[in-house]
XYZ file of C-alpha atoms in Angstrom:
659
model
C 42.677 34.023 24.319
C 40.136 35.027 21.620
C 40.858 38.629 22.186
C 44.555 38.190 21.551
C 46.063 38.597 18.112
C 46.831 35.325 16.071
C 50.414 35.612 16.588
C 50.250 35.883 20.357
C 47.799 32.947 20.495
C 50.347 30.591 18.866
C 52.968 31.761 21.377
C 50.824 30.980 24.318
C 49.898 27.403 23.010
C 53.513 26.606 22.439
C 54.466 27.820 25.967
C 51.770 25.527 27.501
C 52.803 22.485 25.417
C 56.502 22.841 26.487
C 55.608 23.103 30.213
C 53.454 19.824 30.039
C 56.231 17.922 28.287
C 58.755 19.001 30.959
C 56.583 17.827 33.730
C 56.038 14.387 32.200
C 59.596 13.771 31.247
C 61.443 15.938 33.808
C 63.322 14.573 36.835
C 61.946 14.736 40.391
C 58.315 14.372 39.427
C 57.666 11.741 41.974
C 59.058 13.760 44.858
C 57.063 16.722 43.812
C 53.831 14.820 43.452
C 54.060 13.261 46.978
C 53.011 15.392 50.001
C 55.469 17.386 51.772
C 56.442 16.150 55.323
C 57.972 18.138 58.070
C 61.484 17.066 58.958
C 62.208 17.332 62.713
C 65.775 18.094 63.784
C 67.148 15.359 66.250
C 67.881 17.920 69.069
C 64.363 19.526 69.091
C 62.661 19.660 72.433
C 59.551 17.604 73.084
C 56.596 19.936 74.117
C 53.119 19.215 75.130
C 50.070 20.715 73.472
C 49.606 23.168 76.467
C 53.228 24.398 76.117
C 52.902 24.667 72.327
C 49.678 26.737 72.637
C 51.236 29.036 75.375
C 51.902 32.473 74.106
C 55.307 33.978 74.871
C 55.467 37.688 74.769
C 58.718 39.512 74.260
C 59.001 43.146 74.833
C 61.282 45.101 72.362
C 62.616 48.329 73.730
C 64.820 51.085 72.017
C 67.519 50.843 74.628
C 70.977 49.883 73.348
C 72.184 46.969 75.360
C 75.814 47.867 74.531
C 75.345 51.460 75.755
C 77.389 52.126 79.000
C 75.547 52.862 82.154
C 78.440 54.039 84.424
C 79.744 57.213 82.678
C 80.812 59.935 84.883
C 81.841 63.625 84.380
C 83.946 65.834 86.505
C 81.991 68.790 87.944
C 84.063 71.891 88.384
C 81.430 73.526 90.717
C 81.235 70.564 93.131
C 84.913 69.410 92.599
C 83.932 65.889 92.069
C 82.965 63.177 89.592
C 79.183 62.915 89.003
C 77.347 60.073 87.116
C 75.422 60.860 83.957
C 71.786 59.604 84.010
C 70.873 60.285 80.337
C 72.798 58.061 78.038
C 72.372 58.121 74.235
C 70.627 54.875 73.240
C 70.671 55.474 69.426
C 72.936 53.251 67.242
C 73.725 54.749 63.943
C 74.513 52.191 61.201
C 74.806 54.358 58.219
C 75.182 58.157 57.628
C 75.165 59.550 54.071
C 75.303 63.356 53.758
C 73.775 64.570 50.650
C 74.019 67.815 48.686
C 70.381 68.230 47.677
C 68.309 71.031 49.163
C 64.645 71.400 48.938
C 63.582 74.244 46.616
C 61.133 75.672 49.165
C 63.410 75.553 52.203
C 65.019 78.544 53.773
C 68.523 77.226 53.002
C 67.550 77.065 49.240
C 66.291 80.580 49.242
C 69.367 81.839 51.025
C 71.607 79.952 48.539
C 69.775 81.561 45.468
C 70.112 85.009 47.135
C 73.918 84.582 47.740
C 74.295 83.265 44.147
C 72.455 86.187 42.670
C 74.749 88.773 44.455
C 77.782 86.909 43.725
C 77.222 87.169 40.034
C 76.241 90.771 40.568
C 79.548 91.884 42.166
C 81.763 89.618 40.042
C 80.216 90.833 36.778
C 78.578 87.790 35.258
C 75.252 88.441 33.520
C 72.217 87.294 35.193
C 70.348 84.416 33.345
C 66.585 84.560 33.570
C 63.807 82.530 31.810
C 61.864 84.066 28.988
C 58.187 84.362 29.435
C 56.113 82.760 26.638
C 54.747 85.385 24.248
C 57.204 88.055 25.343
C 60.033 89.693 23.578
C 63.430 88.463 24.416
C 65.030 91.875 24.385
C 62.487 93.442 26.625
C 62.809 90.621 29.175
C 66.551 90.834 29.113
C 66.283 94.639 29.648
C 63.910 94.329 32.521
C 65.852 91.513 34.324
C 69.352 93.137 33.662
C 70.752 94.291 37.103
C 72.134 97.559 35.691
C 68.705 98.424 33.821
C 66.608 101.287 35.236
C 63.553 99.149 35.658
C 65.387 96.742 38.060
C 66.698 99.694 40.053
C 63.173 100.997 40.556
C 61.311 97.716 41.274
C 64.021 95.939 43.410
C 65.618 97.346 46.575
C 69.166 96.324 46.941
C 70.070 95.095 50.505
C 72.868 96.662 52.390
C 76.009 94.835 51.813
C 79.123 94.903 53.952
C 82.266 96.641 52.775
C 84.239 94.177 50.720
C 87.565 96.174 51.164
C 88.296 96.959 54.843
C 85.268 95.331 56.755
C 86.384 93.570 59.892
C 83.957 91.741 62.396
C 85.066 92.584 65.853
C 83.983 90.873 69.216
C 85.100 91.105 72.714
C 85.357 88.354 75.284
C 86.182 88.573 79.086
C 89.116 86.606 80.339
C 88.131 83.902 82.838
C 90.861 83.366 85.403
C 91.858 79.670 85.859
C 91.022 78.005 89.042
C 93.810 77.244 91.453
C 94.556 73.701 92.553
C 97.151 72.003 94.498
C 99.295 71.515 91.401
C 100.196 75.288 91.167
C 100.864 75.756 94.851
C 104.233 74.088 94.994
C 107.324 75.822 93.775
C 108.643 74.069 90.698
C 111.904 72.455 91.109
C 115.057 73.594 89.142
C 115.371 72.364 85.711
C 118.237 71.819 83.270
C 118.263 70.947 79.547
C 120.370 67.885 78.528
C 120.894 66.436 75.090
C 123.214 63.716 73.921
C 123.475 61.173 71.260
C 123.531 57.454 72.217
C 126.008 55.822 69.993
C 127.534 52.313 70.277
C 130.809 53.509 71.264
C 129.327 55.826 74.044
C 127.438 52.834 75.424
C 130.636 50.746 75.265
C 132.658 53.407 77.146
C 129.920 53.759 79.788
C 130.225 49.971 80.405
C 133.960 50.105 80.624
C 133.907 52.824 83.124
C 131.417 50.939 85.255
C 133.600 47.819 85.128
C 136.626 49.960 86.224
C 134.639 51.471 89.045
C 133.544 47.907 90.244
C 137.221 46.691 90.074
C 138.484 49.516 92.163
C 135.726 48.838 94.807
C 136.895 45.264 94.815
C 140.386 46.089 95.392
C 139.426 48.417 98.254
C 137.456 45.773 99.846
C 140.421 43.313 99.575
C 142.841 45.864 101.070
C 140.502 46.472 103.982
C 140.068 42.645 104.542
C 143.724 42.223 104.658
C 144.214 44.887 107.251
C 141.089 44.076 109.395
C 139.867 40.518 109.475
C 137.096 41.116 111.907
C 133.540 41.559 111.013
C 133.348 45.270 111.642
C 135.447 46.072 108.561
C 132.926 44.111 106.403
C 130.079 46.270 107.678
C 132.097 49.482 107.167
C 132.758 48.516 103.498
C 129.087 47.593 102.949
C 127.963 50.930 104.508
C 130.570 52.867 102.256
C 129.388 51.155 99.007
C 125.737 51.716 99.856
C 126.299 55.299 100.853
C 127.809 56.069 97.351
C 124.659 54.919 95.686
C 122.319 56.623 98.148
C 124.061 60.027 97.888
C 123.113 60.318 94.206
C 119.398 60.609 95.170
C 119.848 62.878 98.251
C 118.732 66.132 96.546
C 115.929 64.497 94.440
C 114.482 62.846 97.591
C 114.765 66.097 99.554
C 112.873 67.967 96.845
C 110.280 65.230 96.679
C 109.815 65.333 100.385
C 109.381 69.126 100.407
C 106.755 68.806 97.719
C 104.842 66.159 99.639
C 105.017 68.295 102.755
C 103.753 71.443 101.011
C 100.758 69.383 99.587
C 100.141 67.916 103.001
C 100.188 71.320 104.842
C 98.568 73.196 102.041
C 96.020 74.930 104.338
C 98.776 76.204 106.643
C 100.813 77.424 103.600
C 97.807 79.299 102.380
C 97.525 80.986 105.931
C 101.117 81.865 105.953
C 101.006 83.538 102.668
C 97.604 85.051 102.483
C 95.562 85.049 105.675
C 95.068 88.339 107.469
C 92.983 88.717 110.588
C 90.003 90.724 109.471
C 88.895 91.448 113.051
C 91.875 93.637 113.574
C 89.991 96.476 111.626
C 87.614 96.568 114.611
C 90.281 96.376 117.355
C 92.464 99.343 117.372
C 95.111 98.348 119.874
C 94.907 94.627 120.010
C 96.273 91.799 117.818
C 96.352 87.881 117.608
C 98.776 85.162 116.787
C 97.795 82.656 114.254
C 99.323 79.123 114.804
C 101.314 77.845 111.719
C 103.587 74.844 111.716
C 104.854 72.905 114.712
C 108.346 71.415 114.559
C 109.410 68.390 116.468
C 111.846 65.641 116.375
C 111.151 62.164 117.933
C 114.634 61.715 119.419
C 114.510 65.191 121.164
C 111.243 64.827 122.992
C 113.097 64.736 126.482
C 115.122 67.823 125.798
C 114.292 71.543 126.182
C 114.718 74.268 123.595
C 117.683 76.297 124.913
C 118.476 78.442 121.857
C 116.788 79.744 118.646
C 118.372 81.598 115.842
C 117.283 82.490 112.277
C 119.611 82.470 109.178
C 119.930 85.833 107.664
C 120.725 84.626 104.215
C 118.161 81.828 104.025
C 115.105 83.247 105.777
C 113.172 80.115 105.934
C 115.992 78.268 107.780
C 116.419 78.410 111.536
C 118.673 76.601 114.170
C 117.387 75.013 117.253
C 119.585 74.175 120.269
C 118.395 71.340 122.594
C 119.515 70.768 126.133
C 118.258 70.862 129.596
C 117.827 73.518 132.174
C 117.441 70.925 134.954
C 121.170 70.843 136.243
C 120.696 67.636 138.186
C 119.676 65.854 135.003
C 122.153 66.530 132.351
C 122.775 64.389 129.299
C 123.226 64.521 125.618
C 122.067 67.437 123.487
C 121.242 68.147 119.957
C 121.740 70.842 117.204
C 118.800 70.785 114.579
C 118.065 72.937 111.553
C 114.555 73.155 110.310
C 113.110 74.820 107.249
C 109.655 76.256 106.816
C 109.380 74.394 103.510
C 109.658 71.052 105.234
C 108.161 71.072 108.764
C 107.977 67.240 109.027
C 111.705 66.565 109.404
C 114.926 68.527 110.221
C 117.295 69.577 107.399
C 120.462 68.999 109.483
C 120.985 66.897 112.671
C 124.033 67.117 114.802
C 124.008 65.071 118.155
C 126.200 66.350 120.865
C 127.710 64.747 123.858
C 126.757 67.668 126.154
C 123.619 69.776 126.184
C 123.487 72.843 123.904
C 122.915 76.073 125.888
C 123.356 78.755 123.187
C 124.051 79.262 119.575
C 124.687 82.002 116.834
C 124.702 81.876 113.060
C 127.241 84.163 111.209
C 125.611 87.055 109.424
C 127.688 86.880 106.409
C 128.901 83.205 106.237
C 125.605 81.548 107.014
C 127.077 78.189 107.012
C 129.126 78.746 110.225
C 127.266 78.209 113.454
C 128.891 78.970 116.972
C 127.588 76.670 119.717
C 128.075 76.828 123.542
C 127.662 73.656 125.646
C 126.760 72.969 129.177
C 130.283 71.320 129.945
C 131.957 74.742 129.139
C 133.100 73.999 125.563
C 132.502 75.929 122.620
C 132.404 74.560 118.953
C 131.874 75.806 115.486
C 129.818 73.786 113.012
C 129.967 74.122 109.287
C 126.903 73.102 107.171
C 129.162 72.629 104.137
C 131.299 69.927 105.794
C 130.089 66.278 105.778
C 129.801 64.460 109.031
C 128.245 65.306 112.383
C 131.414 66.524 114.231
C 132.342 70.271 114.605
C 135.124 71.833 112.590
C 136.430 73.707 115.623
C 135.964 72.736 119.187
C 137.726 73.933 122.429
C 139.260 71.692 124.922
C 140.692 71.985 128.501
C 144.072 72.581 126.876
C 142.778 75.366 124.568
C 141.126 77.411 127.482
C 137.601 76.100 127.600
C 135.185 77.460 130.202
C 134.784 75.703 133.603
C 131.015 76.334 133.848
C 128.127 76.296 131.240
C 128.406 78.641 128.395
C 125.328 80.894 128.436
C 125.783 83.057 125.331
C 127.838 83.236 122.115
C 127.900 86.144 119.617
C 129.765 86.497 116.339
C 131.931 89.682 116.042
C 133.299 91.370 112.974
C 136.604 89.795 111.521
C 139.905 90.940 113.088
C 142.655 92.684 111.065
C 143.856 89.309 109.774
C 140.419 88.613 108.343
C 140.053 85.740 110.952
C 136.443 84.961 112.093
C 135.939 85.349 115.821
C 133.059 85.195 118.299
C 132.585 86.002 121.969
C 131.347 83.752 124.748
C 130.234 84.374 128.343
C 129.916 81.678 131.193
C 129.096 81.272 134.764
C 132.821 81.161 135.464
C 132.964 84.966 135.007
C 135.106 85.068 131.827
C 134.211 86.861 128.752
C 136.352 85.106 126.013
C 137.031 85.916 122.429
C 137.575 82.933 120.232
C 139.394 83.290 116.946
C 139.350 80.686 114.062
C 142.953 80.206 113.084
C 143.621 77.366 110.627
C 142.389 74.131 112.467
C 142.214 75.400 115.825
C 140.450 78.017 118.235
C 142.553 80.629 119.821
C 141.154 82.226 122.940
C 141.714 85.559 124.627
C 140.105 86.621 127.909
C 138.542 89.993 127.322
C 137.198 90.676 130.824
C 136.551 88.935 134.071
C 133.357 89.761 135.902
C 133.517 90.571 139.640
C 131.094 91.484 142.340
C 132.563 94.797 143.242
C 132.708 96.184 139.698
C 136.535 96.061 139.354
C 138.187 93.634 136.977
C 140.296 90.876 138.630
C 143.916 90.876 137.843
C 144.527 87.112 138.690
C 142.454 84.173 139.252
C 143.784 83.252 142.649
C 142.900 86.529 144.466
C 139.482 86.959 142.988
C 137.804 83.572 143.499
C 135.455 84.905 146.274
C 134.325 87.857 144.154
C 133.777 86.259 140.712
C 130.366 87.196 139.105
C 128.520 84.660 136.982
C 127.621 85.793 133.492
C 124.354 84.644 132.064
C 123.715 86.791 128.860
C 125.617 88.812 126.389
C 125.016 91.025 123.341
C 127.120 93.378 121.154
C 126.071 96.851 119.987
C 124.648 96.957 116.600
C 126.447 100.156 115.411
C 129.283 100.629 118.004
C 131.644 97.736 117.506
C 133.619 98.177 120.746
C 130.628 98.283 123.087
C 128.813 95.357 124.601
C 126.623 94.317 127.462
C 126.941 91.459 130.022
C 124.053 90.209 132.354
C 124.927 88.396 135.521
C 123.480 85.936 137.831
C 123.267 88.543 140.579
C 120.829 90.623 138.345
C 123.360 93.379 137.360
C 124.103 94.388 133.767
C 127.616 95.682 133.021
C 128.352 97.952 129.966
C 131.932 97.079 128.771
C 134.327 97.982 126.268
C 136.720 95.991 124.126
C 139.302 98.602 124.260
C 139.078 99.428 127.866
C 139.096 96.217 129.797
C 140.343 97.185 133.120
C 136.996 98.596 134.441
C 133.259 98.400 133.557
C 131.934 101.609 131.785
C 128.603 101.329 133.565
C 126.851 98.910 135.965
C 122.978 98.845 136.128
C 121.249 97.354 139.039
C 118.574 95.797 136.719
C 116.797 92.764 138.409
C 116.527 91.005 141.651
C 117.293 87.616 139.966
C 119.381 86.492 137.145
C 119.306 88.376 133.992
C 118.140 85.774 131.336
C 118.441 88.062 128.196
C 119.844 91.443 127.283
C 119.490 92.691 123.791
C 120.282 96.111 121.877
C 117.587 97.696 119.811
C 118.105 97.253 116.110
C 117.362 100.882 115.285
C 117.732 103.062 118.309
C 121.574 103.132 119.282
C 120.859 103.950 123.049
C 118.110 101.519 123.912
C 118.345 97.875 125.144
C 115.983 95.467 126.856
C 116.397 93.017 129.525
C 114.322 90.132 131.233
C 114.577 88.128 134.247
C 112.929 85.448 136.267
C 111.797 88.091 138.682
C 108.706 88.453 136.277
C 109.829 91.767 134.793
C 110.857 93.139 131.474
C 112.770 96.519 131.496
C 113.781 98.942 128.740
C 116.808 101.019 129.413
C 118.795 103.935 127.917
C 122.369 103.211 128.324
C 123.033 106.792 129.381
C 120.693 106.541 132.258
C 121.025 104.307 135.391
C 117.283 103.762 135.859
C 115.023 102.035 133.402
C 112.587 103.888 131.255
C 109.836 101.185 131.238
C 109.123 98.272 133.544
C 106.570 95.712 132.693
C 105.399 93.074 135.089
C 104.253 89.859 133.243
C 103.097 87.899 136.436
C 105.448 85.054 135.589
C 109.085 84.259 135.162
C 110.232 85.598 131.727
C 112.212 83.199 129.698
C 113.216 85.346 126.772
C 112.664 88.643 125.007
C 113.349 89.757 121.452
C 113.102 93.063 119.419
C 111.344 92.971 116.154
C 113.340 93.565 112.953
C 110.640 95.914 111.418
C 109.964 98.403 114.221
C 111.942 99.957 117.026
C 108.925 99.911 119.322
C 107.893 96.248 119.068
C 109.146 93.534 121.069
C 107.924 89.946 122.353
C 108.504 88.159 125.600
C 107.508 84.556 126.683
C 106.881 83.390 130.178
C 106.878 80.080 131.984
C 103.056 79.950 132.120
C 102.898 79.491 128.310
C 101.987 82.829 127.265
C 103.474 85.146 124.545
C 103.283 88.891 125.283
C 103.736 91.346 122.306
C 104.278 95.011 123.142
C 104.182 98.092 120.773
C 105.261 101.185 122.652
C 104.036 103.470 120.038
C 100.531 102.133 120.606
C 100.382 101.407 124.289
C 103.184 102.143 126.846
C 101.614 100.361 129.737
C 100.424 96.834 128.773
C 100.877 94.392 125.919
C 98.665 94.618 122.807
C 98.728 90.807 122.630
C 98.676 88.194 125.437
C 98.041 84.732 124.062
C 98.347 81.217 125.519
C 100.160 79.150 122.956
C 100.726 75.733 124.480
C 98.279 72.839 125.200
C 99.423 71.857 128.651
C 99.563 74.107 131.533
C 102.863 72.688 132.912
C 104.617 73.450 129.585
C 107.134 76.313 129.918
C 108.048 78.600 127.165
C 111.787 79.155 126.946
C 112.807 81.375 123.831
C 111.242 83.392 121.187
C 112.580 84.780 117.797
C 111.331 87.069 115.051
C 111.790 86.130 111.374
C 113.991 88.818 109.653
C 111.684 89.144 106.665
C 108.263 87.499 107.249
C 105.742 88.511 109.984
C 106.439 85.254 111.754
C 107.667 84.371 115.213
C 109.030 80.919 116.490
C 108.543 79.986 120.110
C 110.361 77.059 121.850
C 109.260 75.195 125.095
C 110.808 72.830 127.515
C 109.380 69.750 125.810
C 111.431 70.018 122.619
C 108.797 71.592 120.481
C 109.057 74.630 118.318
C 105.860 76.406 117.127
C 105.667 79.136 114.537
C 103.003 81.875 114.604
C 101.833 84.649 112.184
C 101.462 88.219 113.594
C 98.207 89.793 112.785
C 98.256 93.294 111.041
C 97.876 95.218 114.347
C 101.086 93.523 115.608
C 103.290 94.465 112.829
C 102.479 98.175 112.294
C 105.433 100.470 111.670
C 105.473 103.762 113.583
C 104.735 106.870 111.705
C 107.537 109.249 111.050
C 107.270 112.486 113.010
C 109.456 115.585 112.869
C 110.487 116.635 116.458
C 112.025 119.850 117.462
C 112.983 118.994 120.924
C 113.606 115.643 122.631
C 112.287 115.524 126.094
C 113.680 113.014 128.566
C 110.404 110.929 129.042
C 109.924 110.467 125.211
C 113.222 109.290 124.119
C 112.366 105.791 123.165
C 109.775 105.086 120.465
C 111.887 106.388 117.480
C 112.784 104.757 114.289
C 115.967 105.521 112.127
C 114.139 107.962 109.850
C 113.137 109.923 112.955
C 116.802 109.941 114.262
C 118.031 111.323 111.130
C 115.524 114.156 111.033
C 116.296 115.019 114.708
C 120.043 115.163 113.949
């Protein structure tokens, strides 16, 4: 303290005196003077010296204990979710973004450069520091941007046009990946808007109460008339059906959507698949299996008829019965859609087996059906219930034998719908839909000697059994009738006293006879004698004869070419012919059933799509897609003369050019 000034010495002495006085007279001196003892908490563990001297090491890591370890990301390449191995372990507690930039950094230099040229273009003067010992005016002249010195010493960088400059870039469009969501067709939608007010809610409740009261009154009335237990069940079913019918259309759309997702691979094949191997096969083709239609309650029945709907090309009808005449029972009429192969769209059970059917070309809701017991009926898809709207009886002139073929005809002069039927009893009958009944007219009676019988009594021994029927596509009055004796009769509606022509076609019953869609003179026939024959109705002998080595169940012309037809045989094989490619053998012979004992019964071409459906004797209907070689259209050729042996493979364009 000697070195301190006198004033500071007095201050230090006074400070020491005040501290000694506070210690002597202050409170808590006794506690402070005593030694400090450690206070042990009551719940402390008692440890030995060895345990106390033991070193416990704790490893600290940078891993965040709260970071998740099961994060996954969707991989578009592999189409699945993949776990992420690298997880960010850093935990950020505080982030403050500042605006300071280091003066030597690249960002600072860029900022100074931008600021300099901003002032240059806007017009502000550039401010520069004045060098010590220099003239202010000279420094200002040298640093001024518009001075001659600055122009010589400094090179101005190239600046983009400030008036009409535009930075352009191009980017390729990446097509979105297809998934199952975009495969289904969207259901129809309707926009609805309303305001929910108190009075509207009140009116809705009032209407619901009135509806419930009416249902109660109906139930009381039914109970008063019928006191048995059956009436109660009927009323319960009616009340439940009213509620279920509201959801019929929605459930059908949902079922179709689920079916399309389930059979997505088949739908893709139906729409896009083309057999690439056809390019290396000039005259051969294949059939690609698509959907298989079956109904559990129809497994014991055979497919006796197939027919596509002309208006709705995805809808077709299936007739189920039995060709075993010793075991006849109930039948069934089913309607399937390609949009829902899992279950039929319409189901009509019948008391007798269905032997034939035909859908009206213009009125697609009308279906004519022929039964094994000789009755004919007309079903309407618009009507509710499972009963036909028209049906023949013994009083109204039904057939006495099975009805083998029905065909819709053009409307009569009174605009009444009518169709023809042929049966084993030898009658060809025209049925007219008049009000609520079927009116029949016998067109012709088939006989063995070729003459039309005048009465039923004198011609019992010479009656011929009709097995197939088809009307001409262009000539309205002409039709063909196939018989059980193997003959084909060409008849006319206006000249019913005698046949126009009789062809000795087959040695067994004629199963099918059909006119060509394009050529007005050509028709095809098939029989159980293993043959398929193609005829010109102006010639008594067939132009082409094909031996298929098995009984032929059905034959059908294609709707896209006059030279393509398909036939099915009892050995389970589908034969597809194209006369413009090969006139001697089929360009496709494919076995399409699993079991060897299964027999194919019928085949039909879709009117629009390259698809055929095939029915067998076990109640199954299988659809197939034709490969490109099986659906080629013949080339148009200009012919000057028409030889006898080359009359057939012609299309309508060729006929017009010939005429």
